[in-house]
Structures are given as structure tokens and as C-alpha cells.
mmCIF file of C-alpha atoms in Angstrom:
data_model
loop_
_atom_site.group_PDB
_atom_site.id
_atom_site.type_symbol
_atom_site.label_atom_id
_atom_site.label_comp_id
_atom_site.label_asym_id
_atom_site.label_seq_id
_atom_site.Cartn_x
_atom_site.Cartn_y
_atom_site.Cartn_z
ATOM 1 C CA UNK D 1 -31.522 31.871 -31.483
ATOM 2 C CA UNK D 2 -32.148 35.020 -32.083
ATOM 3 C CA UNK D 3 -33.875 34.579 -35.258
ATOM 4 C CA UNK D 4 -36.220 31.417 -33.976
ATOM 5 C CA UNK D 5 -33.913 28.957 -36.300
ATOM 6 C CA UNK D 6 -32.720 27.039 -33.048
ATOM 7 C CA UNK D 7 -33.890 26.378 -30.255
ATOM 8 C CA UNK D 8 -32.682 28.595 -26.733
ATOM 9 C CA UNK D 9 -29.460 27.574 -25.546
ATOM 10 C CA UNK D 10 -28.165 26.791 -21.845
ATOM 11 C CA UNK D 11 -24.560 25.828 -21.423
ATOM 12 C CA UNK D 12 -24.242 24.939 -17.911
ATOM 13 C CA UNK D 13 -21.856 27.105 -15.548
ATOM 14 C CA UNK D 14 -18.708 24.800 -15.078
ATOM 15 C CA UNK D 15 -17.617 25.240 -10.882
ATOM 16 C CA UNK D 16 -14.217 25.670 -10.505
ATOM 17 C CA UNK D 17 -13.443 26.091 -7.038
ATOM 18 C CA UNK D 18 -12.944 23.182 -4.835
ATOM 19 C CA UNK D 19 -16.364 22.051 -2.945
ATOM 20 C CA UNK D 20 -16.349 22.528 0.496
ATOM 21 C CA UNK D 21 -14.672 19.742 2.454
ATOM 22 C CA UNK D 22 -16.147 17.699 5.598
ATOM 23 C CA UNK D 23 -14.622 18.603 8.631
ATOM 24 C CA UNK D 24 -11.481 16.430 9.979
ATOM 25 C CA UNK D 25 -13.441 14.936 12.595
ATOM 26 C CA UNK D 26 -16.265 13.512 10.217
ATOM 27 C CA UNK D 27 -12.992 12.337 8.326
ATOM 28 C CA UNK D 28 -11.603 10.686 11.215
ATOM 29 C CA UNK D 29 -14.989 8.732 11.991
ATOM 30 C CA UNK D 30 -15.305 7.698 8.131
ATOM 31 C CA UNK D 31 -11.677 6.432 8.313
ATOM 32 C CA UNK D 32 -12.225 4.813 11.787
ATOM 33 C CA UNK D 33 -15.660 3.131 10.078
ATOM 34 C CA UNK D 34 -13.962 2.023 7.027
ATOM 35 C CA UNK D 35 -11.081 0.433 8.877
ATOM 36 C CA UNK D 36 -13.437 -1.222 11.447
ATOM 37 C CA UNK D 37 -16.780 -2.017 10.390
ATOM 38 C CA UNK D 38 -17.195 -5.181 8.327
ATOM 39 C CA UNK D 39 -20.520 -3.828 7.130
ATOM 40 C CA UNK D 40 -19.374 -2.328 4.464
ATOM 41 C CA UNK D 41 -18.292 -4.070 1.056
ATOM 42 C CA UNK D 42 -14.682 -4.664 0.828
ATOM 43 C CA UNK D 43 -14.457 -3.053 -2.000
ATOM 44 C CA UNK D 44 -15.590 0.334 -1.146
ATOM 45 C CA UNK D 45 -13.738 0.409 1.949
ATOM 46 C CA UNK D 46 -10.618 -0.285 0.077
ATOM 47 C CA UNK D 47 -12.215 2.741 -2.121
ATOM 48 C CA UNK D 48 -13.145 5.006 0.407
ATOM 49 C CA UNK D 49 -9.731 4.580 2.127
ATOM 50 C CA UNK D 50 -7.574 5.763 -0.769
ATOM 51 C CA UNK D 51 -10.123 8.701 -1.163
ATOM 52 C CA UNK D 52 -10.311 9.825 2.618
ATOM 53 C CA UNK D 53 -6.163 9.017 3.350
ATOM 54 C CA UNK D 54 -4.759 9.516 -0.036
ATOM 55 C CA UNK D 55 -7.321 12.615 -1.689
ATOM 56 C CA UNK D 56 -7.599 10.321 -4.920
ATOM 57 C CA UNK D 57 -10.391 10.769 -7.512
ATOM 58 C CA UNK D 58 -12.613 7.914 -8.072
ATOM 59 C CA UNK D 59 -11.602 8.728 -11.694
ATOM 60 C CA UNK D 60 -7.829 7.758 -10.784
ATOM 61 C CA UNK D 61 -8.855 4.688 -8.379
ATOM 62 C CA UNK D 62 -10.210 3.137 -11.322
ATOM 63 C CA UNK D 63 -6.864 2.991 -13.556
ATOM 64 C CA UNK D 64 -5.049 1.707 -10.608
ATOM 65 C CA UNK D 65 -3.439 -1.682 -10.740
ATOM 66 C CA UNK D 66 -2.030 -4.174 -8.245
ATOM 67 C CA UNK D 67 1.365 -3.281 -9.226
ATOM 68 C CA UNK D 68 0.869 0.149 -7.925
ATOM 69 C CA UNK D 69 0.675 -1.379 -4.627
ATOM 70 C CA UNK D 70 4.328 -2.389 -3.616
ATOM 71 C CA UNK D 71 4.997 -4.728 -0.436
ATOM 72 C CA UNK D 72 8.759 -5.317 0.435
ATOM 73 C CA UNK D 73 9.053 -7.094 3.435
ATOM 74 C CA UNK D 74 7.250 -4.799 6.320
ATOM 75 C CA UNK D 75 7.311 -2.070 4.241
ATOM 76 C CA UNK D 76 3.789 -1.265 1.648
ATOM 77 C CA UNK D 77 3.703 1.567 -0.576
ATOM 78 C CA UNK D 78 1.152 2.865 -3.138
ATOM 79 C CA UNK D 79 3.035 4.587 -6.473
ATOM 80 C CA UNK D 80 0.831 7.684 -6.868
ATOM 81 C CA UNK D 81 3.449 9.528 -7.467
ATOM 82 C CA UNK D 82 7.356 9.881 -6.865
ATOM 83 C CA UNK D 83 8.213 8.902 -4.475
ATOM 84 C CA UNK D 84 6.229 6.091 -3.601
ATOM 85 C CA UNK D 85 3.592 6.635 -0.729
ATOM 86 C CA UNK D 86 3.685 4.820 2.533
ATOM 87 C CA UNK D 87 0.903 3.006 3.480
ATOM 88 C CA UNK D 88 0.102 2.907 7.322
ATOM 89 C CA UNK D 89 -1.381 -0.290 8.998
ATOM 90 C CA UNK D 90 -4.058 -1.605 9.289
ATOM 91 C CA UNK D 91 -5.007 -0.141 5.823
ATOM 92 C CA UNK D 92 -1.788 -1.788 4.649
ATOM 93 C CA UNK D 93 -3.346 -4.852 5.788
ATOM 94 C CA UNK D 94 -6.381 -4.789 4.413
ATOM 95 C CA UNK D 95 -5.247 -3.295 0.892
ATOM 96 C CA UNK D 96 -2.961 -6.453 0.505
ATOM 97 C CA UNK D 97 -5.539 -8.649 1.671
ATOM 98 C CA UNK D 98 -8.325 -7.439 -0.747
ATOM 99 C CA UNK D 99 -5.453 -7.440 -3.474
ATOM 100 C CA UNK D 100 -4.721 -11.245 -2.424
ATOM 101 C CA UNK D 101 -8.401 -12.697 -2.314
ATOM 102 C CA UNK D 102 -10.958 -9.884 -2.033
ATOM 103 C CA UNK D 103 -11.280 -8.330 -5.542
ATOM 104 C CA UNK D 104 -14.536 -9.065 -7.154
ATOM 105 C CA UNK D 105 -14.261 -11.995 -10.159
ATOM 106 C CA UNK D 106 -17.136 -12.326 -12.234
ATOM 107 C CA UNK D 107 -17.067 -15.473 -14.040
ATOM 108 C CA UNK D 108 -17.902 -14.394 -18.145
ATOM 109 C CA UNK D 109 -16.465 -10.713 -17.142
ATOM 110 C CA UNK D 110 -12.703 -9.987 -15.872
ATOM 111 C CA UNK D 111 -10.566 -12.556 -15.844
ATOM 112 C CA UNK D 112 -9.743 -13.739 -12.486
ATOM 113 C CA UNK D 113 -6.258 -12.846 -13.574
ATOM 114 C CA UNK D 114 -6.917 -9.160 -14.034
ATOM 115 C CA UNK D 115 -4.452 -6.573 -12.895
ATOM 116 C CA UNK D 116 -6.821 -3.877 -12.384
ATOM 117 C CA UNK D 117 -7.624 -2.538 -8.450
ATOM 118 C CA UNK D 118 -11.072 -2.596 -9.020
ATOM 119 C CA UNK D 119 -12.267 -4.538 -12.417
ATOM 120 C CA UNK D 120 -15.060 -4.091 -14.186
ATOM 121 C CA UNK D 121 -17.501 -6.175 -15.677
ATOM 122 C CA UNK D 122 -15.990 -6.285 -19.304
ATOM 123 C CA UNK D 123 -12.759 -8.310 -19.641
ATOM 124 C CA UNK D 124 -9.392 -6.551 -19.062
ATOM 125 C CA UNK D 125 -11.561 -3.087 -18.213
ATOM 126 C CA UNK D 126 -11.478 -1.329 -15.185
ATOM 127 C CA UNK D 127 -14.398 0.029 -13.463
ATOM 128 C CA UNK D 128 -16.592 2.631 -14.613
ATOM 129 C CA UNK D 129 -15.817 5.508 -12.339
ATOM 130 C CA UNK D 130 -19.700 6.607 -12.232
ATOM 131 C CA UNK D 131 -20.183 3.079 -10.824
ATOM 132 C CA UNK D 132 -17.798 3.255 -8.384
ATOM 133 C CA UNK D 133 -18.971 6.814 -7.287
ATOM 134 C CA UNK D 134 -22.379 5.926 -6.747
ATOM 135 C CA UNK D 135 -21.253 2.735 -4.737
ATOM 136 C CA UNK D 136 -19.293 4.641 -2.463
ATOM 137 C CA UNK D 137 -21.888 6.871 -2.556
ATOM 138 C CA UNK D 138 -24.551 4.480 -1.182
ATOM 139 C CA UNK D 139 -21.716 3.608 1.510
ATOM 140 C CA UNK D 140 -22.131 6.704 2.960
ATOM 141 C CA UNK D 141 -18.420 8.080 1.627
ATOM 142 C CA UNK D 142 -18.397 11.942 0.345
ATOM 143 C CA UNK D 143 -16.158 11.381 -2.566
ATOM 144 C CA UNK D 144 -15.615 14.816 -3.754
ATOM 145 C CA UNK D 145 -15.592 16.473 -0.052
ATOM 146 C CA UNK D 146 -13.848 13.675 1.178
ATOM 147 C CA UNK D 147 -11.166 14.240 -0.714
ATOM 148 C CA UNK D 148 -10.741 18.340 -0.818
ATOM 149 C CA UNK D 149 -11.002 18.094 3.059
ATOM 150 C CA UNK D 150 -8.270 15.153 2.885
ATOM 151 C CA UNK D 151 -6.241 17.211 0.407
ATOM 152 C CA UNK D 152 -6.054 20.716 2.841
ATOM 153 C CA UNK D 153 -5.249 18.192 5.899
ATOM 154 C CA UNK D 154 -2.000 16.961 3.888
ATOM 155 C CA UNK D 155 -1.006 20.042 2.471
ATOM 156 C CA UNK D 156 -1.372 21.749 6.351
ATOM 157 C CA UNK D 157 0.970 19.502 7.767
ATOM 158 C CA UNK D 158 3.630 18.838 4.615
ATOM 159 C CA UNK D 159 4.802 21.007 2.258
ATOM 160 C CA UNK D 160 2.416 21.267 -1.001
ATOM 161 C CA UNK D 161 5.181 20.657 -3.813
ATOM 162 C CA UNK D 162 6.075 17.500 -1.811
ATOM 163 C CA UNK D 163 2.579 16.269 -0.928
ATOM 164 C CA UNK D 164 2.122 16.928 -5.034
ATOM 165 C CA UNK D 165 4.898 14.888 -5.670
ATOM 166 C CA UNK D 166 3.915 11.635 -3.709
ATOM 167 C CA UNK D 167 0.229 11.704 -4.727
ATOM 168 C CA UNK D 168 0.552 12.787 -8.041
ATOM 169 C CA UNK D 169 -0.816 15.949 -8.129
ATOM 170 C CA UNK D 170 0.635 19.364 -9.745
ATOM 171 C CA UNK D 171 1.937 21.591 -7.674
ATOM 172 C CA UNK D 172 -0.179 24.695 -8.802
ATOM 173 C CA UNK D 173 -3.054 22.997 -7.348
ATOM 174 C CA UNK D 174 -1.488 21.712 -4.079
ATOM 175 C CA UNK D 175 -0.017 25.241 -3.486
ATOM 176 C CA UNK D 176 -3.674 26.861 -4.243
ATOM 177 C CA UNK D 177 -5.129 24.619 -2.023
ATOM 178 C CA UNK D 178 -2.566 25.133 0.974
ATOM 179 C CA UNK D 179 -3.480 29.189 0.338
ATOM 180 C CA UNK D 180 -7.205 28.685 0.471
ATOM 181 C CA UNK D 181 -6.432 26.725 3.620
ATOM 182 C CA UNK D 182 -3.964 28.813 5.479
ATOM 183 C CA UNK D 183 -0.760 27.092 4.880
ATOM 184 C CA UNK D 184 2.221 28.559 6.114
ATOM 185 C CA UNK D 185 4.730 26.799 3.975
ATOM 186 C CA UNK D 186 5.666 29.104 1.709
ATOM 187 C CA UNK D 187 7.024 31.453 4.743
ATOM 188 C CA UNK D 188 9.091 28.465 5.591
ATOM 189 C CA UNK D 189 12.992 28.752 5.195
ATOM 190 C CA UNK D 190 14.460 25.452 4.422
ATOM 191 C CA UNK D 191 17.825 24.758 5.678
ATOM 192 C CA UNK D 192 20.123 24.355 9.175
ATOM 193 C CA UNK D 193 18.101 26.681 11.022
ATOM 194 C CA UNK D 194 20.782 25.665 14.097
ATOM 195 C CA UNK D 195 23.000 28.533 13.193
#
């Protein structure tokens, strides 16, 4: 560059903090409209729901398969991570129900018989995660906000290794991100506190 052989190079700054997150009660009204409003594609509220209740990236959503979604009797559970995360109603209702006879089949694409949460066009492929991002975008749903401001609600009210554990993330992260939001966890003493 310096010598007019190349052209002047930008490399782009890289953010690595987490993006501000929308504030519970614009979470609480995009879960309430998700759960609710039949105006929205199936598909994205399924989305949006595991985004806004579980803090999932739309990268992860896309590897998903129906066997991550457990139902034993009354009982449905999403494996994100170990142990196996509940799922409350009436999201457990409608995640079985798109699973059952709401996933997109595109006859000459996936296979009606595909395993994926949320195929693609190609055969046995998922979704592009850029095409599910800008759907949900379009929907209205802050992915990335959505899910730090999900994320700091879960790791306020549970302890950050264990909310780590069940949604798969690592616990360095979950514990930075119960710091930057004021988490008192790590001044908790487990044990009989009855003594």
C-alpha cells in the first residue's frame, strides 16, 4: 500500500460486545403477538419464539431437527442443551403442531420426509440462516436484540452456569452476560441455608 502496488485496505472493525437488547416489555408484547396473532407465518412464529423464549441464534434454529423436540405424554422439551429444556404451553402446542403439519414442503425441494425444523429449498438441507433472518426480519422480530435481551432475562432469574447448560451455551458467556446485567449469582451461597 504504501508503495502504490495495491490498492488501500479496510478491514472492517469486528463488534464484540453484545448489542443492546429490547426492553422486557417490548419482549413480552412480541411473545404475546407471536403466540396470538395468526398474521404471522407459522414458520416465523415458531422462529421468533425459540429466539425471544429460548435466546437461540437463527444460525442454531436452522440445524435443529424434530428430534430435538421431545413430547412424553404432557411433558415437551427442546434438547438445547443438558438437560433438556421445558417447553411452556401454548408454545408447546404450537411447536408440536407446526412439527406435525405446519413445516413448509416444497414439492422438487425437501422431501416431505425431512427431519430438519425449518427445511430449505435443496433436498435434505436446512435453511439458509440469512433467509431465515431476513424473514423474521420482515415479521417485525429483532433477532439479535431479541435474543441478548432474552439471554440477561434468563440469566437474572437462574443461575448462568445452569441457564448455559440447558440452552447450550458456555458458561464464560452466560456469566459475562449476568455481570453486564447485574446478576447477583455469583454472591449466592448454595446449600441448607436453614441452619
Amino acid at each position: 500500500m504504501n508503495h502504490q502496488v495495491m490498492p488501500r485496505l479496510k478491514v472492517p472493525m469486528i463488534r464484540t460486545e453484545n448489542p443492546t437488547p429490547i426492553s422486557q416489555h417490548h419482549r413480552i408484547a412480541l411473545i404475546r403477538k407471536i403466540m396470538t396473532s395468526d398474521d404471522l407465518p407459522l414458520m416465523e412464529r415458531i422462529a421468533a419464539a425459540l429466539i425471544l423464549l429460548y435466546a437461540q441464534p437463527v444460525r442454531r434454529l436452522v440445524r435443529l431437527t424434530v428430534h430435538y423436540v421431545q413430547h412424553d405424554g404432557d411433558q415437551v422439551t427442546l434438547i438445547l442443551g443438558d438437560p433438556p429444556t421445558p417447553v411452556p404451553e401454548p408454545f408447546a402446542e404450537l411447536l408440536l403442531g407446526y412439527i406435525r403439519d405446519g413445516r413448509p414442503n416444497r414439492p422438487g425441494g425437501t422431501l416431505p420426509a425431512s427431519d430438519w425444523l425449518f427445511p430449505g429449498h435443496r433436498a435434505g438441507q436446512p435453511m439458509d440462516p440469512a433467509t431465515l433472518g431476513r424473514r423474521l426480519t420482515a415479521a417485525g422480530i429483532p433477532t439479535l436484540h431479541g435474543r441478548t435481551a432474552t439471554l440477561r432475562q434468563l440469566v437474572l432469574q437462574a443461575p448462568p452456569s445452569v441457564v448455559a447448560g440447558m440452552l447450550g451455551y458456555h458458561t464464560v458467556h452466560t456469566e459475562a452476560v449476568a455481570a453486564q446485567a447485574g446478576g447477583t449469582w455469583k454472591k449466592y451461597a448454595p446449600g441448607d441455608h436453614t441452619r
